[in-house]
């Protein structure tokens, strides 16, 4: 069972890297054909997507998790459980938000890559949840971890909202660029008020998802030994 999940983690991590690379290749080709003059800004925008950042993060976590399953026995160290809880929360939440809000949005024909979208937003989120529920070696994660998990998405949203008004969108000519429509105050009559509501709603969703995963980790899981960042769990 450990070898099975180790192999699954390696393959899933590779799938994430390939999907991100495929998306970047398609975007680069699109930008060049469109005649963009600031490719460095385009690339920075690409890596500003929450999905791209968390997918690469989860690929690393999958690799660490696979190594642990093959190299060690027993419960995983607490630090790895924290990383897996964060990565799983972000990946599953991304899948929920994409399929609920973004799937139906129109996209440039040159950028359509159904296989990459399905890997990033459906296949990997489903596997990540199954891995969290079924993979051996999971250790109980402390409740305080939920607060830490929420910090990154909040900082990401804040940095995005600060950066976006100063970035030229070469596709539309607008002197602003937002990675997602629900973060763009120009897209709704409510402006930043509507954006704040969306950010709050997603923060609640991430908090709920993290709480669910942490709660599941504390049911029937073997606690790590004192050598795994020691001390009893709270």
PDB file of N, CA, C and O in Angstrom, residues 10-84:
ATOM      1  N   UNK A  10       4.113  10.390  -6.916  1.00  0.00           N
ATOM      2  CA  UNK A  10       5.111  10.782  -7.909  1.00  0.00           C
ATOM      3  C   UNK A  10       4.437  11.107  -9.240  1.00  0.00           C
ATOM      4  O   UNK A  10       4.720  12.132  -9.872  1.00  0.00           O
ATOM      5  N   UNK A  11       3.546  10.239  -9.671  1.00  0.00           N
ATOM      6  CA  UNK A  11       2.869  10.452 -10.955  1.00  0.00           C
ATOM      7  C   UNK A  11       1.987  11.698 -10.922  1.00  0.00           C
ATOM      8  O   UNK A  11       1.933  12.453 -11.901  1.00  0.00           O
ATOM      9  N   UNK A  12       1.311  11.918  -9.807  1.00  0.00           N
ATOM     10  CA  UNK A  12       0.449  13.098  -9.700  1.00  0.00           C
ATOM     11  C   UNK A  12       1.277  14.372  -9.678  1.00  0.00           C
ATOM     12  O   UNK A  12       0.917  15.384 -10.304  1.00  0.00           O
ATOM     13  N   UNK A  13       2.404  14.345  -8.961  1.00  0.00           N
ATOM     14  CA  UNK A  13       3.296  15.503  -8.952  1.00  0.00           C
ATOM     15  C   UNK A  13       3.833  15.806 -10.337  1.00  0.00           C
ATOM     16  O   UNK A  13       3.891  16.974 -10.757  1.00  0.00           O
ATOM     17  N   UNK A  14       4.231  14.760 -11.068  1.00  0.00           N
ATOM     18  CA  UNK A  14       4.706  14.956 -12.433  1.00  0.00           C
ATOM     19  C   UNK A  14       3.598  15.503 -13.326  1.00  0.00           C
ATOM     20  O   UNK A  14       3.839  16.361 -14.188  1.00  0.00           O
ATOM     21  N   UNK A  15       2.367  15.018 -13.121  1.00  0.00           N
ATOM     22  CA  UNK A  15       1.238  15.512 -13.910  1.00  0.00           C
ATOM     23  C   UNK A  15       1.029  17.004 -13.680  1.00  0.00           C
ATOM     24  O   UNK A  15       0.738  17.761 -14.624  1.00  0.00           O
ATOM     25  N   UNK A  16       1.200  17.446 -12.437  1.00  0.00           N
ATOM     26  CA  UNK A  16       1.069  18.874 -12.151  1.00  0.00           C
ATOM     27  C   UNK A  16       2.132  19.686 -12.877  1.00  0.00           C
ATOM     28  O   UNK A  16       1.835  20.722 -13.487  1.00  0.00           O
ATOM     29  N   UNK A  17       3.376  19.228 -12.818  1.00  0.00           N
ATOM     30  CA  UNK A  17       4.469  19.949 -13.471  1.00  0.00           C
ATOM     31  C   UNK A  17       4.259  19.998 -14.979  1.00  0.00           C
ATOM     32  O   UNK A  17       4.438  21.047 -15.624  1.00  0.00           O
ATOM     33  N   UNK A  18       3.857  18.881 -15.566  1.00  0.00           N
ATOM     34  CA  UNK A  18       3.625  18.825 -17.016  1.00  0.00           C
ATOM     35  C   UNK A  18       2.467  19.741 -17.403  1.00  0.00           C
ATOM     36  O   UNK A  18       2.531  20.453 -18.427  1.00  0.00           O
ATOM     37  N   UNK A  19       1.406  19.743 -16.604  1.00  0.00           N
ATOM     38  CA  UNK A  19       0.256  20.595 -16.913  1.00  0.00           C
ATOM     39  C   UNK A  19       0.627  22.068 -16.836  1.00  0.00           C
ATOM     40  O   UNK A  19       0.246  22.871 -17.699  1.00  0.00           O
ATOM     41  N   UNK A  20       1.385  22.455 -15.806  1.00  0.00           N
ATOM     42  CA  UNK A  20       1.819  23.850 -15.687  1.00  0.00           C
ATOM     43  C   UNK A  20       2.736  24.220 -16.857  1.00  0.00           C
ATOM     44  O   UNK A  20       2.597  25.296 -17.457  1.00  0.00           O
ATOM     45  N   UNK A  21       3.674  23.333 -17.192  1.00  0.00           N
ATOM     46  CA  UNK A  21       4.574  23.592 -18.318  1.00  0.00           C
ATOM     47  C   UNK A  21       3.788  23.707 -19.624  1.00  0.00           C
ATOM     48  O   UNK A  21       4.092  24.561 -20.476  1.00  0.00           O
ATOM     49  N   UNK A  22       2.777  22.870 -19.790  1.00  0.00           N
ATOM     50  CA  UNK A  22       1.950  22.939 -20.990  1.00  0.00           C
ATOM     51  C   UNK A  22       1.185  24.240 -21.087  1.00  0.00           C
ATOM     52  O   UNK A  22       1.097  24.844 -22.166  1.00  0.00           O
ATOM     53  N   UNK A  23       0.662  24.691 -19.952  1.00  0.00           N
ATOM     54  CA  UNK A  23      -0.040  25.969 -19.950  1.00  0.00           C
ATOM     55  C   UNK A  23       0.917  27.118 -20.276  1.00  0.00           C
ATOM     56  O   UNK A  23       0.590  28.013 -21.049  1.00  0.00           O
ATOM     57  N   UNK A  24       2.121  27.085 -19.684  1.00  0.00           N
ATOM     58  CA  UNK A  24       3.093  28.153 -19.937  1.00  0.00           C
ATOM     59  C   UNK A  24       3.495  28.181 -21.406  1.00  0.00           C
ATOM     60  O   UNK A  24       3.614  29.257 -22.011  1.00  0.00           O
ATOM     61  N   UNK A  25       3.706  27.015 -21.992  1.00  0.00           N
ATOM     62  CA  UNK A  25       4.077  26.953 -23.410  1.00  0.00           C
ATOM     63  C   UNK A  25       2.984  27.559 -24.278  1.00  0.00           C
ATOM     64  O   UNK A  25       3.259  28.331 -25.217  1.00  0.00           O
ATOM     65  N   UNK A  26       1.728  27.218 -23.985  1.00  0.00           N
ATOM     66  CA  UNK A  26       0.618  27.761 -24.767  1.00  0.00           C
ATOM     67  C   UNK A  26       0.522  29.271 -24.614  1.00  0.00           C
ATOM     68  O   UNK A  26       0.299  30.001 -25.588  1.00  0.00           O
ATOM     69  N   UNK A  27       0.724  29.760 -23.407  1.00  0.00           N
ATOM     70  CA  UNK A  27       0.670  31.201 -23.171  1.00  0.00           C
ATOM     71  C   UNK A  27       1.810  31.919 -23.876  1.00  0.00           C
ATOM     72  O   UNK A  27       1.606  32.995 -24.473  1.00  0.00           O
ATOM     73  N   UNK A  28       3.023  31.358 -23.794  1.00  0.00           N
ATOM     74  CA  UNK A  28       4.164  31.992 -24.464  1.00  0.00           C
ATOM     75  C   UNK A  28       3.915  32.115 -25.968  1.00  0.00           C
ATOM     76  O   UNK A  28       4.181  33.165 -26.576  1.00  0.00           O
ATOM     77  N   UNK A  29       3.421  31.049 -26.572  1.00  0.00           N
ATOM     78  CA  UNK A  29       3.129  31.074 -28.004  1.00  0.00           C
ATOM     79  C   UNK A  29       2.064  32.135 -28.305  1.00  0.00           C
ATOM     80  O   UNK A  29       2.181  32.897 -29.282  1.00  0.00           O
ATOM     81  N   UNK A  30       1.047  32.208 -27.475  1.00  0.00           N
ATOM     82  CA  UNK A  30      -0.032  33.175 -27.653  1.00  0.00           C
ATOM     83  C   UNK A  30       0.485  34.604 -27.534  1.00  0.00           C
ATOM     84  O   UNK A  30       0.151  35.474 -28.356  1.00  0.00           O
ATOM     85  N   UNK A  31       1.309  34.869 -26.529  1.00  0.00           N
ATOM     86  CA  UNK A  31       1.841  36.226 -26.330  1.00  0.00           C
ATOM     87  C   UNK A  31       2.722  36.655 -27.497  1.00  0.00           C
ATOM     88  O   UNK A  31       2.654  37.797 -27.945  1.00  0.00           O
ATOM     89  N   UNK A  32       3.557  35.745 -27.975  1.00  0.00           N
ATOM     90  CA  UNK A  32       4.436  36.073 -29.089  1.00  0.00           C
ATOM     91  C   UNK A  32       3.620  36.367 -30.341  1.00  0.00           C
ATOM     92  O   UNK A  32       3.863  37.351 -31.058  1.00  0.00           O
ATOM     93  N   UNK A  33       2.640  35.533 -30.640  1.00  0.00           N
ATOM     94  CA  UNK A  33       1.805  35.730 -31.819  1.00  0.00           C
ATOM     95  C   UNK A  33       0.975  36.998 -31.708  1.00  0.00           C
ATOM     96  O   UNK A  33       0.669  37.633 -32.722  1.00  0.00           O
ATOM     97  N   UNK A  34       0.627  37.382 -30.486  1.00  0.00           N
ATOM     98  CA  UNK A  34      -0.149  38.614 -30.287  1.00  0.00           C
ATOM     99  C   UNK A  34       0.724  39.853 -30.415  1.00  0.00           C
ATOM    100  O   UNK A  34       0.226  40.980 -30.567  1.00  0.00           O
ATOM    101  N   UNK A  35       2.038  39.644 -30.320  1.00  0.00           N
ATOM    102  CA  UNK A  35       2.965  40.759 -30.451  1.00  0.00           C
ATOM    103  C   UNK A  35       3.230  41.505 -29.164  1.00  0.00           C
ATOM    104  O   UNK A  35       3.598  42.697 -29.193  1.00  0.00           O
ATOM    105  N   UNK A  36       3.096  40.839 -28.033  1.00  0.00           N
ATOM    106  CA  UNK A  36       3.350  41.493 -26.743  1.00  0.00           C
ATOM    107  C   UNK A  36       4.788  41.992 -26.664  1.00  0.00           C
ATOM    108  O   UNK A  36       5.726  41.311 -27.086  1.00  0.00           O
ATOM    109  N   UNK A  37       4.952  43.157 -26.068  1.00  0.00           N
ATOM    110  CA  UNK A  37       6.269  43.783 -25.965  1.00  0.00           C
ATOM    111  C   UNK A  37       6.935  43.538 -24.615  1.00  0.00           C
ATOM    112  O   UNK A  37       8.118  43.812 -24.456  1.00  0.00           O
ATOM    113  N   UNK A  38       6.184  43.046 -23.661  1.00  0.00           N
ATOM    114  CA  UNK A  38       6.712  42.877 -22.299  1.00  0.00           C
ATOM    115  C   UNK A  38       6.475  41.431 -21.835  1.00  0.00           C
ATOM    116  O   UNK A  38       5.649  41.176 -20.951  1.00  0.00           O
ATOM    117  N   UNK A  39       7.222  40.510 -22.428  1.00  0.00           N
ATOM    118  CA  UNK A  39       7.039  39.094 -22.112  1.00  0.00           C
ATOM    119  C   UNK A  39       7.389  38.793 -20.660  1.00  0.00           C
ATOM    120  O   UNK A  39       6.795  37.883 -20.054  1.00  0.00           O
ATOM    121  N   UNK A  40       8.336  39.521 -20.084  1.00  0.00           N
ATOM    122  CA  UNK A  40       8.693  39.282 -18.686  1.00  0.00           C
ATOM    123  C   UNK A  40       7.500  39.558 -17.771  1.00  0.00           C
ATOM    124  O   UNK A  40       7.257  38.820 -16.800  1.00  0.00           O
ATOM    125  N   UNK A  41       6.747  40.601 -18.096  1.00  0.00           N
ATOM    126  CA  UNK A  41       5.548  40.911 -17.318  1.00  0.00           C
ATOM    127  C   UNK A  41       4.498  39.821 -17.520  1.00  0.00           C
ATOM    128  O   UNK A  41       3.825  39.390 -16.575  1.00  0.00           O
ATOM    129  N   UNK A  42       4.353  39.342 -18.759  1.00  0.00           N
ATOM    130  CA  UNK A  42       3.414  38.258 -19.042  1.00  0.00           C
ATOM    131  C   UNK A  42       3.754  37.017 -18.228  1.00  0.00           C
ATOM    132  O   UNK A  42       2.865  36.368 -17.662  1.00  0.00           O
ATOM    133  N   UNK A  43       5.028  36.677 -18.180  1.00  0.00           N
ATOM    134  CA  UNK A  43       5.449  35.490 -17.431  1.00  0.00           C
ATOM    135  C   UNK A  43       5.192  35.693 -15.938  1.00  0.00           C
ATOM    136  O   UNK A  43       4.726  34.779 -15.243  1.00  0.00           O
ATOM    137  N   UNK A  44       5.480  36.898 -15.436  1.00  0.00           N
ATOM    138  CA  UNK A  44       5.201  37.192 -14.030  1.00  0.00           C
ATOM    139  C   UNK A  44       3.707  37.057 -13.745  1.00  0.00           C
ATOM    140  O   UNK A  44       3.302  36.533 -12.694  1.00  0.00           O
ATOM    141  N   UNK A  45       2.881  37.511 -14.684  1.00  0.00           N
ATOM    142  CA  UNK A  45       1.434  37.363 -14.525  1.00  0.00           C
ATOM    143  C   UNK A  45       1.037  35.895 -14.472  1.00  0.00           C
ATOM    144  O   UNK A  45       0.189  35.494 -13.665  1.00  0.00           O
ATOM    145  N   UNK A  46       1.638  35.088 -15.338  1.00  0.00           N
ATOM    146  CA  UNK A  46       1.315  33.665 -15.373  1.00  0.00           C
ATOM    147  C   UNK A  46       1.576  33.014 -14.019  1.00  0.00           C
ATOM    148  O   UNK A  46       0.750  32.257 -13.505  1.00  0.00           O
ATOM    149  N   UNK A  47       2.722  33.334 -13.440  1.00  0.00           N
ATOM    150  CA  UNK A  47       3.071  32.737 -12.157  1.00  0.00           C
ATOM    151  C   UNK A  47       2.398  33.443 -10.982  1.00  0.00           C
ATOM    152  O   UNK A  47       2.631  33.077  -9.817  1.00  0.00           O
ATOM    153  N   UNK A  48       1.551  34.434 -11.284  1.00  0.00           N
ATOM    154  CA  UNK A  48       0.774  35.091 -10.240  1.00  0.00           C
ATOM    155  C   UNK A  48      -0.554  34.386  -9.975  1.00  0.00           C
ATOM    156  O   UNK A  48      -1.224  34.706  -8.982  1.00  0.00           O
ATOM    157  N   UNK A  49      -0.926  33.454 -10.838  1.00  0.00           N
ATOM    158  CA  UNK A  49      -2.166  32.714 -10.610  1.00  0.00           C
ATOM    159  C   UNK A  49      -2.038  31.827  -9.380  1.00  0.00           C
ATOM    160  O   UNK A  49      -1.042  31.121  -9.198  1.00  0.00           O
ATOM    161  N   UNK A  50      -3.056  31.852  -8.551  1.00  0.00           N
ATOM    162  CA  UNK A  50      -3.079  31.012  -7.349  1.00  0.00           C
ATOM    163  C   UNK A  50      -2.950  29.547  -7.734  1.00  0.00           C
ATOM    164  O   UNK A  50      -2.223  28.780  -7.076  1.00  0.00           O
ATOM    165  N   UNK A  51      -3.622  29.147  -8.791  1.00  0.00           N
ATOM    166  CA  UNK A  51      -3.568  27.752  -9.230  1.00  0.00           C
ATOM    167  C   UNK A  51      -2.147  27.332  -9.592  1.00  0.00           C
ATOM    168  O   UNK A  51      -1.709  26.235  -9.224  1.00  0.00           O
ATOM    169  N   UNK A  52      -1.436  28.175 -10.311  1.00  0.00           N
ATOM    170  CA  UNK A  52      -0.078  27.834 -10.728  1.00  0.00           C
ATOM    171  C   UNK A  52       0.838  27.724  -9.517  1.00  0.00           C
ATOM    172  O   UNK A  52       1.613  26.765  -9.376  1.00  0.00           O
ATOM    173  N   UNK A  53       0.779  28.693  -8.632  1.00  0.00           N
ATOM    174  CA  UNK A  53       1.641  28.668  -7.449  1.00  0.00           C
ATOM    175  C   UNK A  53       1.375  27.446  -6.579  1.00  0.00           C
ATOM    176  O   UNK A  53       2.306  26.745  -6.161  1.00  0.00           O
ATOM    177  N   UNK A  54       0.105  27.185  -6.304  1.00  0.00           N
ATOM    178  CA  UNK A  54      -0.208  26.069  -5.406  1.00  0.00           C
ATOM    179  C   UNK A  54       0.012  24.714  -6.085  1.00  0.00           C
ATOM    180  O   UNK A  54       0.316  23.737  -5.400  1.00  0.00           O
ATOM    181  N   UNK A  55      -0.115  24.660  -7.405  1.00  0.00           N
ATOM    182  CA  UNK A  55       0.147  23.400  -8.107  1.00  0.00           C
ATOM    183  C   UNK A  55       1.617  23.022  -8.010  1.00  0.00           C
ATOM    184  O   UNK A  55       1.960  21.861  -7.759  1.00  0.00           O
ATOM    185  N   UNK A  56       2.500  24.003  -8.203  1.00  0.00           N
ATOM    186  CA  UNK A  56       3.931  23.727  -8.083  1.00  0.00           C
ATOM    187  C   UNK A  56       4.295  23.374  -6.636  1.00  0.00           C
ATOM    188  O   UNK A  56       5.117  22.480  -6.386  1.00  0.00           O
ATOM    189  N   UNK A  57       3.687  24.067  -5.695  1.00  0.00           N
ATOM    190  CA  UNK A  57       3.900  23.749  -4.278  1.00  0.00           C
ATOM    191  C   UNK A  57       3.461  22.319  -3.981  1.00  0.00           C
ATOM    192  O   UNK A  57       4.178  21.545  -3.326  1.00  0.00           O
ATOM    193  N   UNK A  58       2.312  21.931  -4.495  1.00  0.00           N
ATOM    194  CA  UNK A  58       1.804  20.584  -4.218  1.00  0.00           C
ATOM    195  C   UNK A  58       2.657  19.522  -4.903  1.00  0.00           C
ATOM    196  O   UNK A  58       2.814  18.409  -4.383  1.00  0.00           O
ATOM    197  N   UNK A  59       3.213  19.835  -6.056  1.00  0.00           N
ATOM    198  CA  UNK A  59       4.109  18.882  -6.722  1.00  0.00           C
ATOM    199  C   UNK A  59       5.298  18.559  -5.818  1.00  0.00           C
ATOM    200  O   UNK A  59       5.725  17.400  -5.695  1.00  0.00           O
ATOM    201  N   UNK A  60       5.854  19.594  -5.173  1.00  0.00           N
ATOM    202  CA  UNK A  60       6.970  19.379  -4.240  1.00  0.00           C
ATOM    203  C   UNK A  60       6.516  18.562  -3.041  1.00  0.00           C
ATOM    204  O   UNK A  60       7.203  17.637  -2.591  1.00  0.00           O
ATOM    205  N   UNK A  61       5.338  18.873  -2.520  1.00  0.00           N
ATOM    206  CA  UNK A  61       4.820  18.145  -1.356  1.00  0.00           C
ATOM    207  C   UNK A  61       4.543  16.691  -1.709  1.00  0.00           C
ATOM    208  O   UNK A  61       4.812  15.781  -0.905  1.00  0.00           O
ATOM    209  N   UNK A  62       4.013  16.441  -2.906  1.00  0.00           N
ATOM    210  CA  UNK A  62       3.810  15.057  -3.337  1.00  0.00           C
ATOM    211  C   UNK A  62       5.133  14.308  -3.369  1.00  0.00           C
ATOM    212  O   UNK A  62       5.217  13.139  -2.970  1.00  0.00           O
ATOM    213  N   UNK A  63       6.186  14.952  -3.857  1.00  0.00           N
ATOM    214  CA  UNK A  63       7.504  14.312  -3.923  1.00  0.00           C
ATOM    215  C   UNK A  63       8.013  13.985  -2.521  1.00  0.00           C
ATOM    216  O   UNK A  63       8.528  12.882  -2.268  1.00  0.00           O
ATOM    217  N   UNK A  64       7.869  14.928  -1.592  1.00  0.00           N
ATOM    218  CA  UNK A  64       8.285  14.681  -0.213  1.00  0.00           C
ATOM    219  C   UNK A  64       7.471  13.549   0.414  1.00  0.00           C
ATOM    220  O   UNK A  64       8.016  12.694   1.124  1.00  0.00           O
ATOM    221  N   UNK A  65       6.175  13.553   0.136  1.00  0.00           N
ATOM    222  CA  UNK A  65       5.320  12.499   0.673  1.00  0.00           C
ATOM    223  C   UNK A  65       5.662  11.133   0.121  1.00  0.00           C
ATOM    224  O   UNK A  65       5.635  10.130   0.846  1.00  0.00           O
ATOM    225  N   UNK A  66       6.014  11.065  -1.157  1.00  0.00           N
ATOM    226  CA  UNK A  66       6.407   9.799  -1.767  1.00  0.00           C
ATOM    227  C   UNK A  66       7.711   9.301  -1.156  1.00  0.00           C
ATOM    228  O   UNK A  66       7.857   8.112  -0.845  1.00  0.00           O
ATOM    229  N   UNK A  67       8.660  10.219  -0.984  1.00  0.00           N
ATOM    230  CA  UNK A  67       9.938   9.844  -0.364  1.00  0.00           C
ATOM    231  C   UNK A  67       9.721   9.277   1.033  1.00  0.00           C
ATOM    232  O   UNK A  67      10.313   8.268   1.401  1.00  0.00           O
ATOM    233  N   UNK A  68       8.842   9.911   1.809  1.00  0.00           N
ATOM    234  CA  UNK A  68       8.597   9.444   3.160  1.00  0.00           C
ATOM    235  C   UNK A  68       8.023   8.024   3.156  1.00  0.00           C
ATOM    236  O   UNK A  68       8.449   7.161   3.930  1.00  0.00           O
ATOM    237  N   UNK A  69       7.060   7.771   2.280  1.00  0.00           N
ATOM    238  CA  UNK A  69       6.434   6.449   2.254  1.00  0.00           C
ATOM    239  C   UNK A  69       7.429   5.350   1.922  1.00  0.00           C
ATOM    240  O   UNK A  69       7.316   4.224   2.409  1.00  0.00           O
ATOM    241  N   UNK A  70       8.412   5.667   1.098  1.00  0.00           N
ATOM    242  CA  UNK A  70       9.391   4.656   0.695  1.00  0.00           C
ATOM    243  C   UNK A  70      10.563   4.545   1.670  1.00  0.00           C
ATOM    244  O   UNK A  70      11.124   3.456   1.839  1.00  0.00           O
ATOM    245  N   UNK A  71      10.924   5.640   2.303  1.00  0.00           N
ATOM    246  CA  UNK A  71      12.147   5.656   3.122  1.00  0.00           C
ATOM    247  C   UNK A  71      11.903   5.390   4.596  1.00  0.00           C
ATOM    248  O   UNK A  71      12.823   5.002   5.310  1.00  0.00           O
ATOM    249  N   UNK A  72      10.669   5.610   5.066  1.00  0.00           N
ATOM    250  CA  UNK A  72      10.414   5.477   6.495  1.00  0.00           C
ATOM    251  C   UNK A  72       9.165   4.656   6.738  1.00  0.00           C
ATOM    252  O   UNK A  72       8.367   4.425   5.841  1.00  0.00           O
ATOM    253  N   UNK A  73       8.994   4.265   7.988  1.00  0.00           N
ATOM    254  CA  UNK A  73       7.809   3.517   8.403  1.00  0.00           C
ATOM    255  C   UNK A  73       7.078   4.313   9.476  1.00  0.00           C
ATOM    256  O   UNK A  73       7.637   5.216  10.086  1.00  0.00           O
ATOM    257  N   UNK A  74       5.835   3.937   9.693  1.00  0.00           N
ATOM    258  CA  UNK A  74       5.080   4.602  10.743  1.00  0.00           C
ATOM    259  C   UNK A  74       4.474   5.911  10.271  1.00  0.00           C
ATOM    260  O   UNK A  74       4.348   6.180   9.080  1.00  0.00           O
ATOM    261  N   UNK A  75       4.105   6.738  11.252  1.00  0.00           N
ATOM    262  CA  UNK A  75       3.443   7.999  10.940  1.00  0.00           C
ATOM    263  C   UNK A  75       4.429   9.013  10.382  1.00  0.00           C
ATOM    264  O   UNK A  75       5.599   9.037  10.745  1.00  0.00           O
ATOM    265  N   UNK A  76       3.936   9.855   9.499  1.00  0.00           N
ATOM    266  CA  UNK A  76       4.773  10.885   8.912  1.00  0.00           C
ATOM    267  C   UNK A  76       5.128  11.932   9.964  1.00  0.00           C
ATOM    268  O   UNK A  76       4.380  12.133  10.933  1.00  0.00           O
ATOM    269  N   UNK A  77       6.261  12.636   9.823  1.00  0.00           N
ATOM    270  CA  UNK A  77       6.609  13.702  10.763  1.00  0.00           C
ATOM    271  C   UNK A  77       5.589  14.829  10.702  1.00  0.00           C
ATOM    272  O   UNK A  77       4.942  15.046   9.673  1.00  0.00           O
ATOM    273  N   UNK A  78       5.474  15.541  11.802  1.00  0.00           N
ATOM    274  CA  UNK A  78       4.441  16.574  11.894  1.00  0.00           C
ATOM    275  C   UNK A  78       4.607  17.649  10.828  1.00  0.00           C
ATOM    276  O   UNK A  78       3.626  18.143  10.277  1.00  0.00           O
ATOM    277  N   UNK A  79       5.835  18.033  10.504  1.00  0.00           N
ATOM    278  CA  UNK A  79       6.047  19.083   9.497  1.00  0.00           C
ATOM    279  C   UNK A  79       5.504  18.671   8.142  1.00  0.00           C
ATOM    280  O   UNK A  79       4.965  19.500   7.396  1.00  0.00           O
ATOM    281  N   UNK A  80       5.614  17.376   7.815  1.00  0.00           N
ATOM    282  CA  UNK A  80       5.102  16.911   6.535  1.00  0.00           C
ATOM    283  C   UNK A  80       3.580  16.900   6.548  1.00  0.00           C
ATOM    284  O   UNK A  80       2.939  17.240   5.545  1.00  0.00           O
ATOM    285  N   UNK A  81       3.003  16.544   7.683  1.00  0.00           N
ATOM    286  CA  UNK A  81       1.547  16.595   7.789  1.00  0.00           C
ATOM    287  C   UNK A  81       1.011  18.004   7.596  1.00  0.00           C
ATOM    288  O   UNK A  81      -0.028  18.208   6.956  1.00  0.00           O
ATOM    289  N   UNK A  82       1.730  18.994   8.126  1.00  0.00           N
ATOM    290  CA  UNK A  82       1.320  20.388   7.956  1.00  0.00           C
ATOM    291  C   UNK A  82       1.391  20.802   6.489  1.00  0.00           C
ATOM    292  O   UNK A  82       0.463  21.427   5.956  1.00  0.00           O
ATOM    293  N   UNK A  83       2.495  20.444   5.832  1.00  0.00           N
ATOM    294  CA  UNK A  83       2.638  20.782   4.413  1.00  0.00           C
ATOM    295  C   UNK A  83       1.558  20.103   3.570  1.00  0.00           C
ATOM    296  O   UNK A  83       0.985  20.713   2.662  1.00  0.00           O
ATOM    297  N   UNK A  84       1.287  18.841   3.868  1.00  0.00           N
ATOM    298  CA  UNK A  84       0.262  18.118   3.107  1.00  0.00           C
ATOM    299  C   UNK A  84      -1.126  18.705   3.358  1.00  0.00           C
ATOM    300  O   UNK A  84      -1.942  18.795   2.427  1.00  0.00           O
TER     301      UNK A  84
END
